[in-house]
Short mmCIF file of C-alpha atoms in Angstrom, two decimals:
data_model
loop_
_atom_site.label_atom_id
_atom_site.label_comp_id
_atom_site.label_asym_id
_atom_site.label_seq_id
_atom_site.Cartn_x
_atom_site.Cartn_y
_atom_site.Cartn_z
CA UNK A 294 -57.59 -18.80 29.98
CA UNK A 295 -54.34 -18.81 31.91
CA UNK A 296 -52.88 -21.34 29.45
CA UNK A 297 -53.86 -19.15 26.48
CA UNK A 298 -52.27 -16.11 28.12
CA UNK A 299 -49.08 -18.09 28.82
CA UNK A 300 -48.95 -19.32 25.22
CA UNK A 301 -49.44 -15.79 23.93
CA UNK A 302 -46.70 -14.48 26.22
CA UNK A 303 -44.30 -17.18 25.06
CA UNK A 304 -45.08 -16.36 21.42
CA UNK A 305 -44.42 -12.66 21.99
CA UNK A 306 -41.14 -13.40 23.77
CA UNK A 307 -40.06 -15.69 20.94
CA UNK A 308 -40.93 -12.99 18.40
CA UNK A 309 -38.88 -10.44 20.33
CA UNK A 310 -35.96 -12.87 20.56
CA UNK A 311 -36.07 -13.59 16.82
CA UNK A 312 -36.30 -9.87 16.04
CA UNK A 313 -33.27 -9.16 18.21
CA UNK A 314 -31.37 -11.98 16.57
CA UNK A 315 -32.21 -10.61 13.11
CA UNK A 316 -31.11 -7.12 14.11
CA UNK A 317 -27.87 -8.51 15.50
CA UNK A 318 -27.32 -10.50 12.30
CA UNK A 319 -27.95 -7.34 10.25
CA UNK A 320 -25.38 -5.39 12.26
CA UNK A 321 -22.89 -8.20 11.75
CA UNK A 322 -23.52 -8.02 8.01
CA UNK A 323 -23.18 -4.25 8.02
CA UNK A 324 -19.78 -4.47 9.71
CA UNK A 325 -18.39 -7.36 7.65
CA UNK A 326 -14.85 -6.33 6.60
CA UNK A 327 -15.04 -8.35 3.37
CA UNK A 328 -16.59 -5.38 1.59
CA UNK A 329 -13.59 -3.26 2.64
CA UNK A 330 -11.19 -5.86 1.27
CA UNK A 331 -13.14 -5.94 -1.99
CA UNK A 332 -13.03 -2.15 -2.24
CA UNK A 333 -9.28 -1.99 -1.64
CA UNK A 334 -8.78 -4.68 -4.26
CA UNK A 335 -10.86 -2.66 -6.72
CA UNK A 336 -8.63 0.36 -6.12
CA UNK A 337 -5.60 -1.84 -6.80
CA UNK A 338 -7.16 -3.06 -10.05
CA UNK A 339 -7.84 0.52 -11.12
CA UNK A 340 -4.22 1.53 -10.50
CA UNK A 341 -2.91 -1.52 -12.36
CA UNK A 342 -5.17 -0.52 -15.25
CA UNK A 343 -3.94 3.07 -15.09
CA UNK A 344 -0.27 1.93 -14.87
CA UNK A 345 0.46 4.06 -11.82
CA UNK A 346 4.11 4.26 -10.80
CA UNK A 347 5.02 2.73 -7.41
CA UNK A 348 5.39 6.10 -5.61
CA UNK A 349 2.13 7.48 -7.01
CA UNK A 350 0.25 4.28 -6.15
CA UNK A 351 1.51 4.50 -2.57
CA UNK A 352 0.17 8.05 -2.30
CA UNK A 353 -3.29 6.95 -3.47
CA UNK A 354 -3.39 4.03 -1.03
CA UNK A 355 -2.39 6.30 1.84
CA UNK A 356 -4.99 9.02 1.32
CA UNK A 357 -7.82 6.57 0.55
CA UNK A 358 -7.12 4.40 3.59
CA UNK A 359 -6.64 7.37 5.91
CA UNK A 360 -10.04 8.64 4.74
CA UNK A 361 -11.58 5.24 5.50
CA UNK A 362 -9.99 5.25 8.95
CA UNK A 363 -11.12 8.76 9.85
CA UNK A 364 -14.73 8.17 8.80
CA UNK A 365 -14.81 4.95 10.83
CA UNK A 366 -13.04 5.94 14.03
CA UNK A 367 -15.96 7.82 15.73
CA UNK A 368 -17.80 4.49 16.03
CA UNK A 369 -14.94 2.80 17.88
CA UNK A 370 -14.18 4.59 21.16
CA UNK A 371 -10.92 2.72 21.84
CA UNK A 372 -9.39 4.20 18.69
CA UNK A 373 -8.42 7.81 18.03
CA UNK A 374 -8.19 10.18 15.10
CA UNK A 375 -4.95 10.76 13.20
CA UNK A 376 -5.54 14.51 13.08
CA UNK A 377 -2.65 16.28 14.73
CA UNK A 378 -0.50 13.18 14.23
CA UNK A 379 -0.08 13.18 10.46
CA UNK A 380 1.66 16.20 8.94
CA UNK A 381 -0.85 18.89 8.01
CA UNK A 382 -3.94 16.84 8.87
CA UNK A 383 -6.13 19.15 10.91
CA UNK A 384 -9.75 19.09 12.00
CA UNK A 385 -12.09 16.88 9.98
CA UNK A 386 -15.91 16.79 9.76
CA UNK A 387 -17.54 15.21 12.80
CA UNK A 388 -20.78 13.23 13.00
CA UNK A 389 -23.72 15.13 14.45
CA UNK A 390 -24.13 14.45 18.16
CA UNK A 391 -27.12 12.28 19.03
CA UNK A 392 -27.59 10.99 15.48
CA UNK A 393 -27.14 7.36 14.48
CA UNK A 394 -24.55 6.40 11.84
CA UNK A 395 -23.41 3.24 10.13
CA UNK A 396 -19.69 3.94 10.38
CA UNK A 397 -18.52 1.08 8.13
CA UNK A 398 -20.70 2.51 5.35
CA UNK A 399 -19.30 5.99 5.98
CA UNK A 400 -15.80 4.52 5.88
CA UNK A 401 -16.37 2.91 2.50
CA UNK A 402 -17.91 6.10 1.15
CA UNK A 403 -14.86 8.10 2.24
CA UNK A 404 -12.46 5.50 0.80
CA UNK A 405 -14.15 5.37 -2.59
CA UNK A 406 -14.59 9.15 -2.76
CA UNK A 407 -10.83 9.58 -2.44
CA UNK A 408 -9.92 6.58 -4.59
CA UNK A 409 -12.12 7.72 -7.46
CA UNK A 410 -10.71 11.24 -7.43
CA UNK A 411 -7.03 10.30 -7.26
CA UNK A 412 -7.11 7.79 -10.13
CA UNK A 413 -7.55 8.28 -13.87
CA UNK A 414 -10.20 5.63 -14.43
CA UNK A 415 -12.75 6.91 -11.96
CA UNK A 416 -15.45 5.36 -14.11
CA UNK A 417 -14.28 1.94 -12.92
CA UNK A 418 -14.98 3.05 -9.35
CA UNK A 419 -18.32 4.52 -10.43
CA UNK A 420 -19.37 1.14 -11.81
CA UNK A 421 -18.24 -0.65 -8.66
CA UNK A 422 -19.69 1.67 -5.98
CA UNK A 423 -23.40 0.82 -6.32
CA UNK A 424 -22.62 -2.85 -5.60
CA UNK A 425 -20.98 -1.85 -2.31
CA UNK A 426 -23.80 0.36 -1.13
CA UNK A 427 -26.51 -2.08 -2.23
CA UNK A 428 -25.25 -4.54 0.40
CA UNK A 429 -26.17 -2.06 3.12
CA UNK A 430 -29.62 -1.46 1.69
CA UNK A 431 -30.26 -5.19 1.43
CA UNK A 432 -29.14 -5.62 5.04
CA UNK A 433 -32.07 -3.47 6.09
CA UNK A 434 -30.22 -0.31 7.06
CA UNK A 435 -32.65 2.47 7.94
CA UNK A 436 -32.89 4.95 5.05
CA UNK A 437 -32.17 8.00 7.19
CA UNK A 438 -29.14 6.32 8.76
CA UNK A 439 -28.00 5.26 5.29
CA UNK A 440 -28.24 8.77 3.85
CA UNK A 441 -26.65 10.36 6.91
CA UNK A 442 -23.75 7.90 6.85
CA UNK A 443 -23.17 8.39 3.13
CA UNK A 444 -23.11 12.17 3.52
CA UNK A 445 -20.73 11.98 6.46
CA UNK A 446 -18.34 9.63 4.66
CA UNK A 447 -18.31 11.83 1.58
CA UNK A 448 -17.61 14.92 3.69
CA UNK A 449 -14.62 13.21 5.30
CA UNK A 450 -13.37 12.05 1.90
CA UNK A 451 -13.56 15.56 0.44
CA UNK A 452 -11.69 17.01 3.40
CA UNK A 453 -8.94 14.41 2.98
CA UNK A 454 -8.73 15.40 -0.69
CA UNK A 455 -8.26 19.03 0.32
CA UNK A 456 -5.37 17.92 2.52
CA UNK A 457 -3.93 15.84 -0.33
CA UNK A 458 -4.01 18.83 -2.66
CA UNK A 459 -1.50 20.59 -0.41
CA UNK A 460 1.21 17.89 -0.44
CA UNK A 461 3.24 19.18 -3.40
CA UNK A 462 2.05 16.54 -5.88
CA UNK A 463 0.55 18.94 -8.40
CA UNK A 464 3.67 21.11 -8.34
CA UNK A 465 5.83 18.16 -9.41
CA UNK A 466 3.71 17.23 -12.44
CA UNK A 467 5.33 17.95 -15.79
CA UNK A 468 8.71 18.98 -14.38
CA UNK A 469 11.46 17.73 -16.67
CA UNK A 470 14.47 15.83 -15.42
CA UNK A 471 17.87 16.22 -17.03
CA UNK A 472 19.95 13.06 -16.97
CA UNK A 473 23.39 13.70 -15.48
CA UNK A 474 25.95 12.80 -18.15
CA UNK A 475 28.79 11.69 -15.91
CA UNK A 476 30.53 8.39 -15.11
CA UNK A 477 28.58 6.29 -12.63
CA UNK A 478 25.34 8.23 -13.02
CA UNK A 479 22.00 6.71 -13.98
CA UNK A 480 21.11 6.39 -17.65
CA UNK A 481 17.82 5.20 -19.17
CA UNK A 482 17.85 1.44 -19.77
CA UNK A 483 16.53 -0.92 -22.46
CA UNK A 484 14.24 -1.87 -23.97
CA UNK A 485 12.14 1.30 -23.82
CA UNK A 486 14.75 3.75 -22.44
CA UNK A 487 11.95 5.41 -20.50
CA UNK A 488 12.26 8.79 -18.81
CA UNK A 489 13.11 8.88 -15.12
CA UNK A 490 10.07 8.12 -12.94
CA UNK A 491 9.13 10.70 -10.30
CA UNK A 492 12.52 12.48 -9.99
CA UNK A 493 10.95 15.12 -7.71
CA UNK A 494 9.14 12.77 -5.35
CA UNK A 495 11.33 14.03 -2.51
CA UNK A 496 9.27 17.22 -2.67
CA UNK A 497 6.10 15.36 -1.65
CA UNK A 498 5.04 16.09 1.93
CA UNK A 499 5.70 13.04 4.16
CA UNK A 500 2.86 11.64 6.23
CA UNK A 501 4.73 10.86 9.45
CA UNK A 502 8.42 11.45 8.73
CA UNK A 503 9.93 14.75 9.82
CA UNK A 504 11.60 15.09 6.40
CA UNK A 505 12.32 13.05 3.29
CA UNK A 506 16.00 12.73 4.28
CA UNK A 507 15.37 11.76 7.92
CA UNK A 508 16.74 8.25 7.37
CA UNK A 509 19.25 8.92 4.61
CA UNK A 510 21.20 5.69 3.97
CA UNK A 511 24.97 5.32 3.92
CA UNK A 512 26.75 6.82 0.92
CA UNK A 513 27.15 4.14 -1.79
CA UNK A 514 30.58 3.00 -2.91
CA UNK A 515 32.45 5.23 -5.32
CA UNK A 516 32.05 4.46 -9.02
CA UNK A 517 35.28 2.76 -9.99
CA UNK A 518 35.63 0.04 -12.63
CA UNK A 519 39.10 -1.07 -11.60
CA UNK A 520 38.96 -4.75 -10.62
CA UNK A 521 40.20 -4.09 -7.09
CA UNK A 522 37.45 -1.58 -6.24
CA UNK A 523 34.43 -2.23 -4.03
CA UNK A 524 32.15 -1.08 -6.82
CA UNK A 525 33.57 -3.53 -9.34
CA UNK A 526 33.08 -6.37 -6.86
CA UNK A 527 29.45 -5.32 -6.41
CA UNK A 528 28.91 -5.33 -10.18
CA UNK A 529 30.66 -8.68 -10.56
CA UNK A 530 28.40 -10.20 -7.89
CA UNK A 531 25.31 -9.16 -9.87
CA UNK A 532 26.80 -10.54 -13.09
CA UNK A 533 27.88 -13.88 -11.66
CA UNK A 534 24.67 -14.35 -9.68
CA UNK A 535 22.66 -13.79 -12.85
CA UNK A 536 24.59 -16.48 -14.72
CA UNK A 537 24.02 -19.18 -12.10
CA UNK A 538 20.45 -18.67 -10.90
CA UNK A 539 18.58 -21.67 -9.54
CA UNK A 540 14.97 -22.39 -10.41
CA UNK A 541 13.97 -21.21 -6.92
CA UNK A 542 15.89 -17.94 -7.25
CA UNK A 543 14.21 -17.25 -10.58
CA UNK A 544 10.81 -17.93 -9.01
CA UNK A 545 11.60 -15.54 -6.14
CA UNK A 546 12.70 -12.79 -8.53
CA UNK A 547 9.57 -13.16 -10.65
CA UNK A 548 7.23 -13.30 -7.66
CA UNK A 549 8.50 -9.97 -6.32
CA UNK A 550 9.02 -8.25 -9.69
CA UNK A 551 5.96 -5.98 -9.33
CA UNK A 552 7.12 -3.76 -12.20
CA UNK A 553 4.23 -1.78 -13.74
CA UNK A 554 6.53 -0.65 -16.57
CA UNK A 555 7.50 -3.97 -18.19
CA UNK A 556 7.76 -3.56 -21.97
CA UNK A 557 7.94 -6.25 -24.66
CA UNK A 558 9.36 -6.06 -28.18
CA UNK A 559 7.88 -8.08 -31.03
CA UNK A 560 9.49 -7.02 -34.27
CA UNK A 561 8.82 -3.31 -34.55
CA UNK A 562 5.95 -3.44 -32.06
CA UNK A 563 6.40 -2.60 -28.38
CA UNK A 564 3.69 -3.30 -25.81
CA UNK A 565 3.38 -3.24 -22.03
CA UNK A 566 2.39 -5.88 -19.48
CA UNK A 567 0.41 -4.50 -16.56
CA UNK A 568 1.46 -5.62 -13.09
CA UNK A 569 0.71 -4.75 -9.50
CA UNK A 570 3.04 -2.22 -7.85
CA UNK A 571 5.37 -3.24 -4.98
CA UNK A 572 3.21 -1.24 -2.58
CA UNK A 573 0.10 -2.90 -3.98
CA UNK A 574 1.65 -6.29 -3.28
CA UNK A 575 2.13 -5.37 0.40
CA UNK A 576 -1.37 -3.94 0.60
CA UNK A 577 -2.58 -7.35 -0.52
CA UNK A 578 -0.43 -9.00 2.16
CA UNK A 579 -2.18 -6.71 4.66
CA UNK A 580 -5.48 -8.09 3.36
CA UNK A 581 -4.25 -11.68 3.70
CA UNK A 582 -3.18 -11.04 7.29
CA UNK A 583 -6.42 -9.30 8.25
CA UNK A 584 -8.52 -12.11 6.84
CA UNK A 585 -6.48 -14.88 8.45
CA UNK A 586 -6.59 -13.12 11.83
CA UNK A 587 -10.35 -12.56 11.40
CA UNK A 588 -9.82 -8.87 12.12
CA UNK A 589 -13.01 -6.85 12.56
CA UNK A 590 -13.84 -3.87 10.35
CA UNK A 591 -11.94 -1.40 12.53
CA UNK A 592 -8.73 -3.39 12.81
CA UNK A 593 -8.88 -4.13 9.09
CA UNK A 594 -9.06 -0.44 8.26
CA UNK A 595 -6.41 0.35 10.88
CA UNK A 596 -4.15 -2.20 9.19
CA UNK A 597 -4.63 -0.72 5.74
CA UNK A 598 -4.08 2.82 7.04
CA UNK A 599 -0.88 2.10 8.98
CA UNK A 600 0.64 -0.06 6.23
CA UNK A 601 -0.25 2.57 3.62
CA UNK A 602 1.40 5.33 5.65
CA UNK A 603 4.56 3.24 6.11
CA UNK A 604 4.66 2.45 2.40
CA UNK A 605 4.10 6.05 1.33
CA UNK A 606 6.77 7.44 3.63
CA UNK A 607 9.06 4.60 2.59
CA UNK A 608 8.80 5.66 -1.04
CA UNK A 609 9.40 9.32 -0.17
CA UNK A 610 12.49 8.39 1.85
CA UNK A 611 13.80 6.01 -0.81
CA UNK A 612 13.22 8.34 -3.77
CA UNK A 613 15.00 11.16 -1.96
CA UNK A 614 18.24 9.16 -2.05
CA UNK A 615 17.65 7.66 -5.49
CA UNK A 616 17.89 11.03 -7.21
CA UNK A 617 20.53 12.41 -4.88
CA UNK A 618 23.03 9.65 -5.67
CA UNK A 619 21.56 8.98 -9.17
CA UNK A 620 23.43 5.68 -9.18
CA UNK A 621 23.99 3.77 -12.39
CA UNK A 622 22.14 0.47 -12.86
CA UNK A 623 23.98 -2.87 -13.16
CA UNK A 624 22.68 -3.40 -16.69
CA UNK A 625 24.34 -0.22 -17.94
CA UNK A 626 27.68 -0.98 -16.27
CA UNK A 627 27.81 -4.62 -17.36
CA UNK A 628 26.83 -3.84 -20.96
CA UNK A 629 29.41 -1.06 -21.15
CA UNK A 630 32.39 -2.64 -19.40
CA UNK A 631 31.88 -6.42 -19.16
CA UNK A 632 29.39 -8.02 -21.52
CA UNK A 633 27.45 -6.05 -24.12
CA UNK A 634 24.96 -8.89 -24.58
CA UNK A 635 24.10 -9.43 -20.91
CA UNK A 636 20.43 -9.00 -19.99
CA UNK A 637 19.13 -9.14 -16.40
CA UNK A 638 16.44 -11.65 -15.52
CA UNK A 639 14.06 -8.80 -14.68
CA UNK A 640 13.56 -5.70 -16.74
CA UNK A 641 15.36 -2.74 -15.14
CA UNK A 642 12.88 -0.15 -13.78
CA UNK A 643 13.23 3.42 -15.09
CA UNK A 644 14.85 5.16 -12.12
CA UNK A 645 18.24 5.20 -10.33
CA UNK A 646 19.59 2.18 -8.48
CA UNK A 647 20.31 3.24 -4.90
CA UNK A 648 18.73 2.22 -2.58
CA UNK A 649 16.46 -0.67 -3.49
CA UNK A 650 12.85 0.47 -3.31
CA UNK A 651 11.65 -3.08 -2.63
CA UNK A 652 14.05 -3.33 0.30
CA UNK A 653 12.89 -0.05 1.83
CA UNK A 654 9.14 -0.39 1.47
CA UNK A 655 8.97 -4.13 2.18
CA UNK A 656 10.75 -3.71 5.49
CA UNK A 657 8.66 -0.67 6.42
CA UNK A 658 5.50 -2.69 5.73
CA UNK A 659 6.82 -5.80 7.51
CA UNK A 660 7.65 -3.82 10.66
CA UNK A 661 4.12 -2.40 10.64
CA UNK A 662 2.36 -5.71 10.04
CA UNK A 663 4.47 -7.45 12.68
CA UNK A 664 3.38 -4.87 15.25
CA UNK A 665 -0.26 -5.62 14.41
CA UNK A 666 -0.22 -9.40 13.99
CA UNK A 667 2.92 -10.71 15.69
CA UNK A 668 6.43 -11.93 14.97
CA UNK A 669 5.65 -15.42 13.66
CA UNK A 670 2.52 -14.84 11.61
CA UNK A 671 2.66 -17.56 8.95
CA UNK A 672 0.63 -17.04 5.78
CA UNK A 673 0.34 -17.91 2.12
CA UNK A 674 0.79 -15.03 -0.32
CA UNK A 675 -1.30 -15.51 -3.45
CA UNK A 676 -0.96 -11.92 -4.69
CA UNK A 677 0.68 -12.88 -7.97
CA UNK A 678 -1.66 -15.75 -8.89
CA UNK A 679 -3.74 -13.42 -11.09
CA UNK A 680 -0.51 -12.63 -12.96
CA UNK A 681 0.23 -16.30 -13.63
CA UNK A 682 2.58 -17.06 -10.71
CA UNK A 683 2.26 -19.64 -7.94
CA UNK A 684 1.56 -18.69 -4.29
CA UNK A 685 4.44 -18.58 -1.82
CA UNK A 686 4.40 -19.48 1.88
CA UNK A 687 6.07 -17.36 4.55
CA UNK A 688 6.68 -17.92 8.26
CA UNK A 689 6.61 -14.20 9.03
CA UNK A 690 6.34 -10.76 7.47
CA UNK A 691 10.05 -10.23 8.06
CA UNK A 692 10.89 -13.37 6.10
CA UNK A 693 8.79 -12.07 3.21
CA UNK A 694 10.54 -8.69 3.37
CA UNK A 695 13.96 -10.38 3.31
CA UNK A 696 12.94 -12.42 0.27
CA UNK A 697 11.54 -9.36 -1.50
CA UNK A 698 14.83 -7.54 -0.90
CA UNK A 699 17.20 -10.27 -2.12
CA UNK A 700 14.95 -10.86 -5.14
CA UNK A 701 16.43 -7.69 -6.63
CA UNK A 702 19.91 -9.23 -6.70
CA UNK A 703 18.50 -12.36 -8.36
CA UNK A 704 16.70 -10.13 -10.84
CA UNK A 705 19.95 -8.41 -11.81
CA UNK A 706 18.74 -4.90 -11.10
CA UNK A 707 20.44 -4.02 -7.78
CA UNK A 708 23.86 -4.27 -6.16
CA UNK A 709 23.88 -5.88 -2.72
CA UNK A 710 24.55 -2.65 -0.71
CA UNK A 711 21.39 -1.09 -2.17
CA UNK A 712 19.52 -4.06 -0.76
CA UNK A 713 21.07 -4.27 2.70
CA UNK A 714 21.13 -0.51 3.29
CA UNK A 715 17.60 -0.28 1.92
CA UNK A 716 16.44 -2.87 4.44
CA UNK A 717 17.89 -0.81 7.27
CA UNK A 718 16.26 2.35 5.95
CA UNK A 719 12.89 0.63 5.63
CA UNK A 720 12.97 -0.72 9.17
CA UNK A 721 13.80 2.74 10.49
CA UNK A 722 10.89 4.24 8.56
CA UNK A 723 8.47 1.59 9.84
CA UNK A 724 9.61 1.93 13.43
CA UNK A 725 9.33 5.70 13.28
CA UNK A 726 5.80 5.56 11.86
CA UNK A 727 4.72 3.21 14.65
CA UNK A 728 6.40 5.33 17.29
CA UNK A 729 4.74 8.52 16.11
CA UNK A 730 1.29 7.43 14.93
CA UNK A 731 -0.99 6.11 17.67
CA UNK A 732 -4.30 4.63 16.59
CA UNK A 733 -5.34 3.10 19.93
CA UNK A 734 -6.48 4.63 23.19
CA UNK A 735 -8.06 3.26 26.35
CA UNK A 736 -11.82 2.97 25.88
CA UNK A 737 -14.91 0.85 25.56
CA UNK A 738 -15.62 -2.13 23.33
CA UNK A 739 -15.93 -1.43 19.62
CA UNK A 740 -19.35 -0.85 18.15
CA UNK A 741 -20.27 -0.79 14.49
CA UNK A 742 -23.62 1.01 14.69
CA UNK A 743 -23.69 3.89 17.10
CA UNK A 744 -25.00 7.30 17.93
CA UNK A 745 -22.48 10.11 17.69
CA UNK A 746 -21.32 11.42 21.03
#
């Protein structure tokens, strides 16, 4: 009898142990950051499809990732909300005290709620969403917890959208820009001679910066085509570099092109090639870093949020100067004064030259990623593989940012001062964002499934 009782007790204990292991495995599945990476990639694909300009894409990334962060942060006591830290972001919905939530699910719901609303092809998100949520149902998430988490995430997402609606974006839609007809000023460039992109972006509310002109770069050299002038030397450098590019330099330029506006002429037909935006490229680098470091769900979302904020403020800062100086592009100068048949390796983007947007935003992102993952974080960047280009290896985020910046000289679309001064501006933006925005606080270990406090 005693032996039977002992056997029964052992069986019960084994059953309890297995049940606990299954529950733990379920919670691990529920908090797997892969689904966040997949969702961010889907948002990128939607914006490539919609041909969003680089500044607009950065705005979408920022609001969607901030929403994801804010819906997730109540489940991780060592992190803190960004309310009161980001400009105009005030109180957000809170989870009900004493109720259990799956915060990763809420985070995804908030992210997709914002992403769907801020893009044109929301139907692409609609088709994708059920696949995301089905993973949580299959993992055995309690129905009440599921519904509660979904409702909470949606509430956070809607509140973030209300905040987004106050940033000046709507007021800048449809405003016409008059090209300044003066020597040295930007003119539309071939082949499409497109209108200026986002000439009023400086009116968009910054996320962390005090103002769009907080880190205004040095004044560019005076337009002067005399051969002894600084400007002429800058133009000549672009021209001569373009005529003697190595295979490696061409590969670098193509890898960092990230121009969503590339147009092609075939006879009388003109068509576009869709590409990822420069900000989208760095968002993908954030994904690469998070995966390699095996970051948990919270750090993954923190990474996306901080990088997105740095990118968005980088574009606001950069675009402020672009339309203040309205600097002429190398292609226009060279075709007018040096060589009418010269064509840059890369197609010139449809906005003024100074400073280099790639230089600004790449350095802002690199500063942010370095703070999260370290100075010498080596990685392979395969972002452009889907666009037919080979992966590139980097020893650090800063090395990648330097390469992204100089790629614009190789591409024939920027003078060197726009690159070097843009790098300085970008680093200042990134450092300021990190100095102002604090995601961490002293607290307990992270938990993915938790009751609200």
